[in-house]
Amino acid sequence: MDMSVTSSASQPKRRFLHEWRRGETLAAWLFMLPALIGFVVFFGFPAARGFYIGLTEWNLLTEPEYIGLENYRELIQDDEFWHSMWVTLYYVLLNIPLQTVLALVIAVVFDRFVRGSGWRSLLLLPWLMPNVVVALLFLWILDPGLGIVNEFFEAVGLPSQSFLGSVDQAMPSIAGINIWRHVGYTALLLIAGMQRIPRDLYDAGALDGASEVKMFRDITLPLLRPIMVFVLITSIVGSFQIFDTIAVTTSGGPVDATRVIYWYIYQEAFERFNFGYASAASIILFAILVVVSLVQLRLLRANESDLS
Amino acid sequence: MANEALQASAVEPDTRDQVVGNSARHNQTIARVVLVLLILFTLFPFYWALRTALSTQRDLLANPASLLPVGFTLDNFRAALGLISTSDAVASGGSGRTFAFWKYLFNTALVSTVVAAGQVFFSAMAAYALARLNFPLRNAVFIMFLAALMVPGVVLLIPNFVLIYDLGWINTYQGIVAPTVLMSPFAVFFLRQFFLGINRDLEEAAKLDGAGYFEIFSRIILPLSSGPMLTLGIIVFITQWNDYFWPFLVGRDEDVRVLTVALSVFRSQTPQGSPDWPGLMAGTLLAAIPIIVIFLFLGRRIATSLQFTGVK
């Protein structure tokens, strides 16, 4: 301030910049106002309120009654809750390994042998479709009576299957449906990671007579680790939150075989009106997702990139 | 087209081909097989739905495995689009249940457009402040947005439903759009990263010419980032178009019902014994057509941008 009074040449410019800057704080908050309202009202406040609702007994119509950790105590002893946790974990274990391996195969083929990026967009098509649409397409394809898969089985002499109508096959069927929707998108992200691996590594490998399998194991896989961590964390966290496909195809059945944690929370809140209990269950799921992410980061040492 | 892409790589003078010619050709064959399988795997469900939607219910029961439509008819699409009366639809084997396609389409398009436009614009405003303006607590605000990126929807679902319920917004458009129309942590983060990369010279010059912040934002920042903002807008639009759980919770009423919810209601109304598969598949395809059109025109652009943001 004082400086600007004494120095003559740059005085107008400086004062101008100073004035400009003073308004800066106000302008910044004005620019952020709509987004901040959105953040506070629909992210910050609900997140805090979710914790609080989890400490109450509440049916939405009467006043919530504070009961401390009672909901959590009950949840730990609730067989239905644990059942839905196991069912969810079972789904994740059916979904993620197969999806990741298939995506890796597709990604290697695209990265190594398919020139041009035009074909890559095809990978995206299933992922752009609404879950509800995908679920309905496969509900028909897998129909026990008239579905084309069973018609094919009969034609080649195999017994027909119930798929989504069977306790044993419902969850693998759901996993298959979601693999169809997600495998291309996963491959697309892996391709992006692979394209950052220097091409001369492969050329050198080829000159040494290394096979594609060997190059995949010794070059691609180790150098792909950072993107692999990202892909695995987002797909596992997403996989834990499966709901739409189940809501449209099995509604948690048959006999609770697909009653995943999201479906359990939905039923507790919106069918039984136990809002407190359901909130507590969602907080536990949240905690599990945080732990899963942290463990994966640690196991896969995400911050170490062999390329940089 | 697959062949072109692959042949282009095959004829390219490549030392690898000379050194291990046989195995390279072998690899090309594998690649071609994988590509063909992938195309079949991706497109078959759509074809099968189309073939079913063009079939008559009666003929379908008699001949479920035919690869072509059986008893070819456009009535299922006509019925879903409300072009023939319910009784005619029943006469040709439909379930006769109403599916007010145009209304659901209007609701879905309205909700998706409002959310895409609002979320991108308001997030851009916040991102500009976070990328360019100096103010106390800037880092704290940014970290807050980053943290919100990690919070899964399940924690917010019940409290947000309660909030919309308290506001009396159940079964209203504003109830459906409210949580996403003002911002998303991803949009703020994505746009801030892009704005940081814009050269500052133009802005500095504009400042000295006396331009205000809003002028700089609207005349310099927005035009320079129209590409990424359009891509982001498309992704937000599609995400909203596909969303099911939230509109299912707060917008089940016929007046505000969106396509995904309408399809699930239509499906749950079909009797267990003999569902109206042709009708259901016609509705399913109609709901997917806007996304397929977006994919045909902008699929490549979306793929490139997802690869970029996914890795960065």
Coordinates of C-alpha atoms in Angstrom, one line a residue:
Chain A
M1 CA 0.0 0.0 0.0
D2 CA 2.6 2.6 1.1
M3 CA 4.9 1.4 -1.6
S4 CA 2.4 2.3 -4.3
V5 CA 2.2 5.9 -3.1
T6 CA 5.9 6.5 -3.5
S7 CA 6.6 4.6 -6.7
S8 CA 5.2 6.8 -9.5
A9 CA 5.5 4.9 -12.8
S10 CA 3.7 1.7 -11.9
Q11 CA 1.3 3.4 -9.4
P12 CA -2.0 3.3 -11.4
K13 CA -1.4 -0.3 -12.5
R14 CA -0.6 -1.4 -9.0
R15 CA -3.5 0.2 -7.4
F16 CA -5.8 -1.2 -10.0
L17 CA -4.5 -4.7 -9.4
H18 CA -4.9 -4.2 -5.7
E19 CA -8.5 -3.1 -6.1
W20 CA -9.1 -6.0 -8.4
R21 CA -7.8 -8.4 -5.8
R22 CA -9.8 -7.0 -2.9
G23 CA -13.0 -7.8 -4.8
E24 CA -11.5 -11.2 -5.5
T25 CA -12.6 -12.9 -2.3
L26 CA -16.1 -11.7 -2.6
A27 CA -16.2 -12.7 -6.3
A28 CA -14.8 -16.1 -5.5
W29 CA -17.5 -16.9 -3.0
L30 CA -20.2 -15.6 -5.4
F31 CA -18.9 -17.8 -8.1
M32 CA -18.9 -20.8 -5.7
L33 CA -22.3 -20.0 -4.2
P34 CA -24.6 -22.3 -6.3
A35 CA -22.2 -25.2 -6.1
L36 CA -21.6 -24.6 -2.3
I37 CA -25.3 -24.6 -1.7
G38 CA -25.6 -27.8 -3.6
F39 CA -22.7 -29.2 -1.6
V40 CA -23.9 -28.2 1.8
V41 CA -27.5 -29.1 1.3
F42 CA -27.1 -32.4 -0.6
F43 CA -23.7 -33.7 0.4
G44 CA -22.4 -32.2 3.7
F45 CA -25.5 -31.9 5.7
P46 CA -27.0 -35.2 4.6
A47 CA -23.8 -37.1 5.3
A48 CA -23.8 -35.7 8.9
R49 CA -27.5 -36.3 9.2
G50 CA -27.1 -39.9 8.0
F51 CA -24.8 -40.5 11.0
Y52 CA -27.4 -39.0 13.3
I53 CA -30.4 -40.9 11.9
G54 CA -28.4 -44.0 12.4
L55 CA -28.4 -43.3 16.1
T56 CA -32.2 -43.0 16.3
E57 CA -35.3 -45.1 15.9
W58 CA -37.5 -43.4 13.3
N59 CA -40.4 -44.2 11.0
L60 CA -40.4 -40.8 9.3
L61 CA -43.9 -40.0 10.6
T62 CA -43.2 -39.5 14.3
E63 CA -40.3 -37.7 15.9
P64 CA -37.0 -39.6 15.8
E65 CA -36.1 -41.1 19.1
Y66 CA -32.4 -41.1 20.1
I67 CA -31.2 -44.6 21.1
G68 CA -27.4 -44.3 20.8
L69 CA -25.6 -47.3 19.3
E70 CA -28.6 -49.6 19.7
N71 CA -29.1 -50.0 15.9
Y72 CA -25.5 -51.1 15.5
R73 CA -25.8 -53.6 18.4
E74 CA -28.9 -55.0 16.7
L75 CA -27.3 -55.1 13.3
I76 CA -24.4 -57.2 14.5
Q77 CA -26.8 -59.8 15.7
D78 CA -29.1 -59.5 12.7
D79 CA -28.8 -62.7 10.6
E80 CA -30.6 -61.0 7.6
F81 CA -28.0 -58.2 7.6
W82 CA -25.1 -60.7 7.6
H83 CA -26.8 -62.8 5.0
S84 CA -27.0 -59.7 2.7
M85 CA -23.4 -58.8 3.4
W86 CA -22.3 -62.3 2.4
V87 CA -24.5 -62.3 -0.7
T88 CA -23.0 -59.0 -1.7
L89 CA -19.4 -60.3 -1.2
Y90 CA -20.3 -63.4 -3.2
Y91 CA -21.5 -61.1 -6.0
V92 CA -18.3 -59.1 -5.9
L93 CA -16.2 -62.2 -6.0
L94 CA -18.2 -63.6 -9.0
N95 CA -18.1 -60.2 -10.8
I96 CA -14.7 -58.7 -10.4
P97 CA -12.2 -61.4 -11.2
L98 CA -13.9 -62.6 -14.4
Q99 CA -14.6 -59.0 -15.5
T100 CA -11.0 -57.9 -14.9
V101 CA -9.5 -60.9 -16.7
L102 CA -11.8 -60.5 -19.7
A103 CA -11.1 -56.7 -19.8
L104 CA -7.3 -57.4 -19.7
V105 CA -7.6 -59.8 -22.7
I106 CA -9.7 -57.3 -24.7
A107 CA -7.4 -54.5 -23.8
V108 CA -4.2 -56.4 -24.8
V109 CA -5.7 -57.3 -28.1
F110 CA -6.8 -53.7 -28.8
D111 CA -3.5 -52.3 -27.6
R112 CA -1.2 -54.6 -29.5
F113 CA -3.1 -55.5 -32.7
V114 CA -5.9 -53.2 -33.5
R115 CA -4.9 -50.0 -35.2
G116 CA -6.9 -46.8 -34.9
S117 CA -9.2 -45.9 -32.0
G118 CA -12.5 -46.2 -33.9
W119 CA -13.3 -49.7 -32.6
R120 CA -12.7 -48.7 -29.1
S121 CA -15.9 -46.8 -28.9
L122 CA -17.8 -50.0 -29.5
L123 CA -16.5 -51.1 -26.1
L124 CA -18.4 -48.2 -24.6
L125 CA -21.9 -49.1 -25.9
P126 CA -23.1 -51.5 -23.2
W127 CA -21.8 -49.2 -20.4
L128 CA -23.8 -46.2 -21.8
M129 CA -27.1 -48.2 -21.6
P130 CA -29.3 -47.8 -18.5
N131 CA -29.0 -50.6 -16.0
V132 CA -32.7 -51.1 -16.3
V133 CA -32.5 -51.6 -20.1
V134 CA -29.6 -54.0 -19.8
A135 CA -31.5 -56.0 -17.1
L136 CA -34.6 -56.3 -19.2
L137 CA -32.6 -57.4 -22.3
F138 CA -31.1 -60.2 -20.4
L139 CA -34.2 -61.1 -18.4
W140 CA -35.6 -62.0 -21.8
I141 CA -32.5 -63.7 -23.1
L142 CA -32.2 -65.8 -20.0
D143 CA -36.0 -66.5 -19.6
P144 CA -36.4 -70.1 -18.4
G145 CA -39.3 -70.9 -20.8
L146 CA -38.7 -69.0 -24.0
G147 CA -35.2 -67.4 -23.7
I148 CA -32.8 -67.9 -26.5
V149 CA -30.1 -69.4 -24.2
N150 CA -32.3 -72.2 -23.1
E151 CA -33.5 -72.7 -26.7
F152 CA -29.8 -73.1 -27.7
F153 CA -29.2 -75.5 -24.7
E154 CA -32.2 -77.7 -25.9
A155 CA -31.0 -77.6 -29.5
V156 CA -27.6 -79.0 -28.4
G157 CA -29.1 -81.5 -26.0
L158 CA -28.4 -79.7 -22.7
P159 CA -31.1 -79.5 -20.0
S160 CA -32.7 -76.0 -19.7
Q161 CA -31.8 -73.9 -16.8
S162 CA -33.8 -71.5 -14.6
F163 CA -31.0 -68.9 -14.4
L164 CA -32.5 -65.9 -12.6
G165 CA -35.3 -68.1 -11.1
S166 CA -32.9 -70.5 -9.4
V167 CA -31.3 -70.0 -6.0
D168 CA -28.0 -71.2 -7.2
Q169 CA -27.9 -69.6 -10.6
A170 CA -29.5 -66.2 -9.8
M171 CA -26.3 -64.5 -8.5
P172 CA -24.0 -65.8 -11.2
S173 CA -26.6 -64.6 -13.8
I174 CA -26.7 -61.1 -12.3
A175 CA -22.9 -61.1 -12.3
G176 CA -22.8 -62.1 -15.9
I177 CA -25.3 -59.4 -16.9
N178 CA -23.2 -56.7 -15.2
I179 CA -20.0 -58.1 -16.7
W180 CA -21.6 -57.6 -20.1
R181 CA -22.3 -54.0 -19.2
H182 CA -18.9 -53.1 -17.6
V183 CA -16.2 -55.2 -19.3
G184 CA -15.8 -52.9 -22.3
Y185 CA -15.6 -49.8 -20.1
T186 CA -13.0 -51.5 -17.9
A187 CA -11.0 -52.5 -21.0
L188 CA -11.2 -49.0 -22.3
L189 CA -9.5 -47.7 -19.1
L190 CA -6.9 -50.4 -19.2
I191 CA -6.1 -49.6 -22.9
A192 CA -5.5 -46.0 -21.9
G193 CA -3.0 -47.2 -19.3
M194 CA -1.3 -49.6 -21.8
Q195 CA -0.9 -46.8 -24.4
R196 CA 1.4 -45.0 -22.0
I197 CA 3.8 -47.9 -22.0
P198 CA 6.7 -47.1 -24.4
R199 CA 6.4 -49.1 -27.6
D200 CA 10.2 -49.7 -27.9
L201 CA 9.9 -52.0 -24.9
Y202 CA 7.7 -54.3 -27.0
D203 CA 9.9 -54.0 -30.1
A204 CA 13.0 -54.9 -28.0
G205 CA 11.1 -57.9 -26.5
A206 CA 10.0 -59.0 -30.0
L207 CA 13.7 -58.8 -31.2
D208 CA 14.7 -61.0 -28.3
G209 CA 12.1 -63.5 -29.5
A210 CA 9.8 -63.1 -26.5
S211 CA 6.2 -64.3 -27.0
E212 CA 3.2 -62.1 -26.6
V213 CA 2.3 -63.9 -23.4
K214 CA 5.8 -63.3 -22.0
M215 CA 5.7 -59.7 -23.0
F216 CA 2.3 -59.3 -21.3
R217 CA 3.6 -60.8 -18.1
D218 CA 7.0 -59.0 -18.0
I219 CA 6.2 -55.7 -19.6
T220 CA 2.4 -54.9 -19.6
L221 CA 1.3 -56.2 -16.3
P222 CA 4.0 -54.6 -14.1
L223 CA 3.8 -51.2 -15.8
L224 CA 0.0 -51.2 -15.7
R225 CA -0.1 -51.3 -11.9
P226 CA -1.2 -47.7 -11.2
I227 CA -4.2 -47.8 -13.6
M228 CA -5.0 -51.3 -12.4
V229 CA -5.3 -50.0 -8.8
F230 CA -7.7 -47.2 -10.0
V231 CA -9.8 -49.7 -12.1
L232 CA -10.0 -52.3 -9.3
I233 CA -10.9 -49.8 -6.6
T234 CA -13.6 -48.1 -8.6
S235 CA -15.1 -51.4 -9.9
I236 CA -15.1 -53.1 -6.5
V237 CA -16.6 -50.1 -4.8
G238 CA -19.2 -49.9 -7.6
S239 CA -19.8 -53.6 -7.4
F240 CA -20.7 -53.4 -3.7
Q241 CA -23.4 -51.0 -4.5
I242 CA -25.3 -53.2 -7.0
F243 CA -29.0 -52.4 -6.9
D244 CA -30.7 -51.6 -10.3
T245 CA -30.2 -54.9 -12.0
I246 CA -31.5 -56.8 -9.0
A247 CA -34.5 -54.5 -8.5
V248 CA -35.6 -55.2 -12.1
T249 CA -34.8 -58.9 -12.4
T250 CA -35.1 -60.8 -9.1
S251 CA -36.2 -58.3 -6.4
G252 CA -33.8 -59.9 -4.0
G253 CA -35.1 -63.4 -4.6
P254 CA -35.4 -66.3 -5.1
V255 CA -35.4 -67.0 -1.3
D256 CA -33.2 -64.0 -0.6
A257 CA -30.4 -65.5 -2.9
T258 CA -29.8 -62.0 -4.4
R259 CA -30.8 -59.9 -1.4
V260 CA -27.7 -57.7 -1.5
I261 CA -26.9 -55.0 1.0
Y262 CA -28.4 -52.2 -1.0
W263 CA -31.6 -54.1 -1.4
Y264 CA -31.6 -54.9 2.3
I265 CA -31.1 -51.2 3.1
Y266 CA -33.8 -50.2 0.6
Q267 CA -36.3 -52.7 2.2
E268 CA -35.5 -51.6 5.8
A269 CA -36.1 -48.0 4.9
F270 CA -38.8 -47.9 2.3
E271 CA -40.8 -51.0 2.9
R272 CA -40.5 -51.4 6.7
F273 CA -39.9 -47.7 7.5
N274 CA -37.0 -48.4 9.8
F275 CA -35.1 -45.3 8.8
G276 CA -32.7 -45.3 11.7
Y277 CA -31.8 -49.0 11.3
A278 CA -31.3 -48.6 7.6
S279 CA -29.1 -45.6 8.0
A280 CA -26.9 -47.5 10.5
A281 CA -26.6 -50.3 7.9
S282 CA -25.6 -47.8 5.2
I283 CA -22.9 -46.3 7.6
I284 CA -21.5 -49.8 8.1
L285 CA -21.4 -50.3 4.3
F286 CA -19.6 -47.0 3.9
A287 CA -17.0 -48.0 6.5
I288 CA -16.4 -51.3 4.7
L289 CA -16.0 -49.4 1.4
V290 CA -13.4 -47.1 2.9
V291 CA -11.5 -50.0 4.4
V292 CA -11.6 -51.9 1.0
S293 CA -10.2 -48.9 -0.8
L294 CA -7.4 -48.4 1.8
V295 CA -6.4 -52.1 1.8
Q296 CA -6.2 -52.2 -1.9
L297 CA -4.1 -49.0 -2.1
R298 CA -1.7 -50.6 0.3
L299 CA -1.6 -54.0 -1.3
L300 CA -1.1 -52.7 -4.8
R301 CA 1.3 -49.9 -3.7
A302 CA -0.6 -47.5 -5.9
N303 CA 1.7 -44.5 -5.4
E304 CA 4.7 -46.3 -7.0
S305 CA 4.7 -46.1 -10.7
D306 CA 7.4 -48.0 -12.5
L307 CA 7.2 -45.5 -15.4
S308 CA 7.9 -42.3 -13.6
Chain B
M1 CA -14.1 -52.1 -41.2
A2 CA -12.5 -54.5 -38.8
N3 CA -10.5 -55.9 -41.6
E4 CA -9.3 -52.5 -42.7
A5 CA -8.1 -51.7 -39.2
L6 CA -6.3 -55.0 -38.8
Q7 CA -4.9 -55.1 -42.3
A8 CA -3.5 -51.6 -41.9
S9 CA -1.4 -52.9 -39.1
A10 CA -0.5 -56.1 -40.9
V11 CA 0.9 -54.4 -44.0
E12 CA 2.8 -51.7 -42.1
P13 CA 6.5 -52.3 -42.4
D14 CA 7.3 -53.5 -39.0
T15 CA 10.5 -55.1 -37.9
R16 CA 8.5 -57.4 -35.7
D17 CA 6.8 -58.9 -38.7
Q18 CA 10.1 -59.8 -40.3
V19 CA 11.7 -61.2 -37.2
V20 CA 8.8 -63.4 -36.1
G21 CA 6.6 -63.4 -39.2
N22 CA 4.6 -66.5 -38.4
S23 CA 3.8 -65.7 -34.8
A24 CA 2.8 -62.1 -35.9
R25 CA 0.3 -63.5 -38.4
H26 CA -0.9 -66.0 -35.8
N27 CA -1.5 -63.0 -33.4
Q28 CA -3.4 -61.2 -36.1
T29 CA -5.7 -64.1 -36.4
I30 CA -6.3 -64.3 -32.7
A31 CA -7.0 -60.5 -32.7
R32 CA -9.5 -60.8 -35.5
V33 CA -11.3 -63.7 -33.7
V34 CA -11.5 -61.7 -30.5
L35 CA -12.8 -58.6 -32.3
V36 CA -15.5 -60.6 -34.1
L37 CA -16.6 -62.3 -30.9
L38 CA -16.7 -58.9 -29.1
I39 CA -18.9 -57.4 -31.8
L40 CA -21.3 -60.3 -31.6
F41 CA -21.2 -60.3 -27.8
T42 CA -22.0 -56.6 -27.7
L43 CA -24.6 -56.3 -30.4
F44 CA -26.5 -59.6 -30.0
P45 CA -28.7 -58.5 -27.0
F46 CA -29.9 -55.5 -29.0
Y47 CA -30.6 -57.5 -32.1
W48 CA -32.5 -60.1 -30.0
A49 CA -34.7 -57.4 -28.5
L50 CA -35.4 -55.9 -31.9
R51 CA -36.2 -59.3 -33.4
T52 CA -38.6 -59.9 -30.4
A53 CA -40.2 -56.5 -30.6
L54 CA -40.9 -57.0 -34.3
S55 CA -42.6 -60.4 -33.6
T56 CA -46.2 -61.3 -32.6
Q57 CA -46.7 -62.6 -29.1
R58 CA -48.6 -65.7 -30.4
D59 CA -46.0 -66.6 -33.0
L60 CA -43.2 -66.0 -30.5
L61 CA -44.7 -68.7 -28.2
A62 CA -44.8 -71.2 -31.1
N63 CA -41.3 -70.4 -32.4
P64 CA -39.1 -68.9 -29.8
A65 CA -35.7 -69.8 -31.4
S66 CA -36.1 -68.3 -34.8
L67 CA -33.3 -65.8 -35.6
L68 CA -35.7 -63.6 -37.6
P69 CA -38.9 -61.9 -36.4
V70 CA -41.8 -64.4 -36.3
G71 CA -45.2 -63.0 -37.5
F72 CA -43.6 -59.7 -38.4
T73 CA -45.4 -56.7 -37.0
L74 CA -44.8 -53.1 -36.1
D75 CA -47.8 -53.1 -33.7
N76 CA -45.6 -53.4 -30.5
F77 CA -43.8 -50.2 -31.4
R78 CA -47.1 -48.6 -32.4
A79 CA -48.7 -49.6 -29.1
A80 CA -45.7 -48.3 -27.1
L81 CA -45.8 -45.0 -29.0
G82 CA -49.6 -44.8 -28.5
L83 CA -50.3 -45.0 -32.2
I84 CA -52.9 -47.7 -31.9
S85 CA -55.7 -48.1 -29.4
T86 CA -55.3 -50.4 -26.4
S87 CA -58.0 -52.8 -27.7
D88 CA -56.2 -53.2 -31.1
A89 CA -53.0 -53.9 -29.2
V90 CA -54.7 -56.6 -27.1
A91 CA -56.2 -58.1 -30.3
S92 CA -52.7 -58.5 -31.7
G93 CA -51.5 -60.2 -28.6
G94 CA -50.2 -57.3 -26.5
S95 CA -50.9 -57.1 -22.7
G96 CA -53.0 -53.9 -23.2
R97 CA -51.2 -52.2 -20.3
T98 CA -50.6 -48.6 -20.9
F99 CA -47.1 -47.3 -21.5
A100 CA -47.2 -43.6 -22.0
F101 CA -43.9 -43.4 -23.8
W102 CA -44.1 -39.8 -24.9
K103 CA -44.8 -38.6 -21.4
Y104 CA -42.0 -40.6 -19.9
L105 CA -39.7 -39.5 -22.7
F106 CA -40.6 -35.8 -22.1
N107 CA -40.0 -36.3 -18.3
T108 CA -36.6 -38.0 -18.9
A109 CA -35.4 -35.4 -21.4
L110 CA -36.5 -32.5 -19.2
V111 CA -34.8 -33.9 -16.1
S112 CA -31.6 -34.9 -17.9
T113 CA -31.3 -31.6 -19.8
V114 CA -31.8 -29.5 -16.7
V115 CA -29.4 -31.5 -14.6
A116 CA -26.7 -31.5 -17.4
A117 CA -27.0 -27.8 -18.0
G118 CA -27.2 -26.8 -14.4
Q119 CA -24.5 -29.1 -13.1
V120 CA -22.0 -28.2 -15.8
F121 CA -22.6 -24.4 -15.6
F122 CA -22.6 -24.1 -11.7
S123 CA -19.7 -26.5 -11.4
A124 CA -17.8 -24.4 -14.0
M125 CA -18.4 -21.3 -11.9
A126 CA -17.0 -23.0 -8.8
A127 CA -14.2 -24.5 -10.7
Y128 CA -13.2 -21.1 -12.1
A129 CA -13.0 -19.7 -8.6
L130 CA -11.0 -22.7 -7.4
A131 CA -8.6 -22.5 -10.4
R132 CA -8.1 -18.8 -10.8
L133 CA -9.1 -16.7 -7.8
N134 CA -7.2 -16.2 -4.6
F135 CA -9.2 -16.3 -1.4
P136 CA -8.9 -17.6 2.1
L137 CA -9.9 -21.2 2.6
R138 CA -9.5 -22.0 -1.1
N139 CA -7.6 -25.2 -0.4
A140 CA -10.0 -26.2 2.3
V141 CA -13.0 -25.8 0.0
F142 CA -11.2 -27.8 -2.7
I143 CA -10.4 -30.7 -0.3
M144 CA -14.0 -30.7 0.8
F145 CA -15.1 -31.2 -2.8
L146 CA -12.5 -33.9 -3.2
A147 CA -13.7 -35.7 -0.1
A148 CA -17.2 -35.7 -1.4
L149 CA -16.0 -37.5 -4.5
M150 CA -15.2 -40.5 -2.2
V151 CA -18.6 -40.6 -0.4
P152 CA -20.7 -43.4 -1.9
G153 CA -24.3 -42.6 -2.7
V154 CA -25.7 -45.1 -0.1
V155 CA -24.8 -42.8 2.9
L156 CA -26.7 -39.8 1.2
L157 CA -29.7 -41.7 0.0
I158 CA -31.8 -41.8 3.1
P159 CA -31.0 -38.3 4.4
N160 CA -31.6 -36.8 1.0
F161 CA -34.9 -38.7 0.7
V162 CA -35.9 -37.3 4.1
L163 CA -35.0 -33.8 3.0
I164 CA -37.0 -34.0 -0.2
Y165 CA -39.9 -35.5 1.8
D166 CA -39.7 -32.6 4.3
L167 CA -39.7 -30.1 1.5
G168 CA -42.8 -31.7 0.1
W169 CA -41.0 -32.4 -3.2
I170 CA -41.8 -36.1 -3.5
N171 CA -43.2 -36.7 -7.0
T172 CA -42.1 -33.4 -8.4
Y173 CA -39.4 -32.5 -11.0
Q174 CA -37.5 -30.4 -8.5
G175 CA -37.3 -33.4 -6.2
I176 CA -35.7 -35.5 -8.9
V177 CA -33.2 -32.9 -10.0
A178 CA -32.3 -31.2 -6.7
P179 CA -29.4 -33.3 -5.5
T180 CA -27.5 -33.1 -8.8
V181 CA -28.5 -29.9 -10.5
L182 CA -26.2 -27.5 -8.6
M183 CA -22.9 -29.5 -8.7
S184 CA -21.2 -32.8 -8.6
P185 CA -17.8 -33.2 -7.0
F186 CA -16.6 -34.9 -10.2
A187 CA -17.7 -32.0 -12.4
V188 CA -16.0 -29.4 -10.2
F189 CA -12.8 -31.5 -10.0
F190 CA -12.8 -32.2 -13.8
L191 CA -13.3 -28.6 -14.8
R192 CA -10.9 -27.2 -12.3
Q193 CA -8.1 -29.4 -13.7
F194 CA -9.0 -28.2 -17.2
F195 CA -9.1 -24.5 -16.2
L196 CA -5.7 -24.8 -14.6
G197 CA -4.2 -25.8 -17.9
I198 CA -5.6 -22.7 -19.8
N199 CA -2.9 -20.1 -20.6
R200 CA -3.3 -17.0 -18.4
D201 CA -2.1 -14.4 -20.8
L202 CA -5.5 -13.6 -22.3
E203 CA -7.0 -13.2 -18.8
E204 CA -4.1 -10.9 -17.7
A205 CA -4.7 -8.8 -20.7
A206 CA -8.4 -8.6 -20.2
K207 CA -7.8 -7.6 -16.5
L208 CA -5.7 -4.7 -17.5
D209 CA -8.4 -3.6 -20.0
G210 CA -10.8 -3.5 -17.0
A211 CA -12.7 -6.7 -17.5
G212 CA -14.5 -8.0 -14.4
Y213 CA -14.5 -11.6 -13.2
F214 CA -17.7 -12.5 -14.7
E215 CA -16.6 -11.1 -18.1
I216 CA -13.4 -13.1 -18.0
F217 CA -15.3 -16.2 -17.0
S218 CA -18.0 -15.8 -19.7
R219 CA -15.9 -14.3 -22.5
I220 CA -12.6 -16.2 -22.1
I221 CA -12.8 -19.3 -19.8
L222 CA -16.1 -20.7 -21.1
P223 CA -15.4 -20.3 -24.9
L224 CA -11.9 -21.8 -24.4
S225 CA -13.3 -24.9 -22.6
S226 CA -16.4 -25.5 -24.7
G227 CA -15.1 -28.9 -25.8
P228 CA -14.5 -30.5 -22.4
M229 CA -17.7 -28.8 -21.1
L230 CA -19.7 -30.4 -23.9
T231 CA -18.2 -33.8 -23.2
L232 CA -18.9 -33.4 -19.5
G233 CA -22.4 -32.3 -20.3
I234 CA -23.0 -35.4 -22.4
I235 CA -21.7 -37.7 -19.7
V236 CA -23.9 -36.0 -17.0
F237 CA -26.9 -36.1 -19.4
I238 CA -26.4 -39.9 -20.0
T239 CA -25.9 -40.6 -16.3
Q240 CA -29.1 -38.8 -15.4
W241 CA -31.0 -40.5 -18.3
N242 CA -29.9 -43.9 -17.0
D243 CA -30.5 -43.2 -13.3
Y244 CA -33.0 -45.4 -11.7
F245 CA -32.8 -45.6 -7.9
W246 CA -33.3 -41.9 -7.0
P247 CA -36.2 -41.2 -9.4
F248 CA -37.7 -44.5 -8.3
L249 CA -37.6 -43.3 -4.7
V250 CA -38.9 -39.7 -5.2
G251 CA -40.6 -39.8 -8.6
R252 CA -42.8 -42.9 -9.0
D253 CA -45.9 -40.9 -9.8
E254 CA -47.1 -41.1 -13.4
D255 CA -46.8 -37.4 -13.9
V256 CA -43.1 -37.2 -13.3
R257 CA -42.1 -40.8 -14.1
V258 CA -38.9 -41.2 -16.1
L259 CA -38.3 -44.0 -18.6
T260 CA -36.2 -46.2 -16.4
V261 CA -38.8 -46.2 -13.7
A262 CA -41.6 -46.6 -16.2
L263 CA -39.9 -49.7 -17.7
S264 CA -39.6 -51.3 -14.2
V265 CA -43.2 -50.6 -13.4
F266 CA -44.3 -52.0 -16.8
R267 CA -42.2 -55.1 -16.1
S268 CA -43.6 -55.6 -12.6
Q269 CA -47.2 -55.3 -14.0
T270 CA -46.6 -58.1 -16.5
P271 CA -48.1 -61.3 -15.2
Q272 CA -45.6 -64.1 -14.2
G273 CA -47.2 -66.6 -16.5
S274 CA -46.9 -65.1 -20.0
P275 CA -45.2 -61.7 -20.0
D276 CA -45.8 -59.5 -23.0
W277 CA -42.2 -59.8 -24.2
P278 CA -42.6 -58.1 -27.6
G279 CA -44.3 -55.1 -25.9
L280 CA -41.6 -55.0 -23.2
M281 CA -38.8 -55.2 -25.6
A282 CA -40.3 -52.5 -27.8
G283 CA -40.5 -50.2 -24.8
T284 CA -36.9 -51.1 -23.7
L285 CA -35.5 -50.4 -27.2
L286 CA -37.4 -47.1 -27.4
A287 CA -35.9 -46.0 -24.1
A288 CA -32.5 -46.9 -25.3
I289 CA -32.7 -45.2 -28.7
P290 CA -31.7 -41.7 -27.6
I291 CA -28.6 -43.1 -25.9
I292 CA -27.8 -45.2 -29.1
V293 CA -28.1 -42.0 -31.2
I294 CA -25.8 -40.1 -28.8
F295 CA -23.4 -43.1 -29.0
L296 CA -23.4 -43.1 -32.8
F297 CA -22.6 -39.4 -33.1
L298 CA -20.4 -38.9 -30.0
G299 CA -19.2 -42.3 -28.9
R300 CA -15.7 -41.7 -30.0
R301 CA -15.5 -38.4 -28.3
I302 CA -16.8 -39.9 -25.0
A303 CA -14.4 -42.8 -25.2
T304 CA -11.4 -40.6 -25.7
S305 CA -12.4 -38.3 -22.9
L306 CA -13.1 -41.2 -20.4
Q307 CA -9.7 -42.6 -21.2
F308 CA -8.1 -39.3 -20.5
T309 CA -9.9 -38.5 -17.2
G310 CA -9.8 -42.2 -16.1
V311 CA -6.0 -42.3 -16.2
K312 CA -5.2 -38.8 -15.1

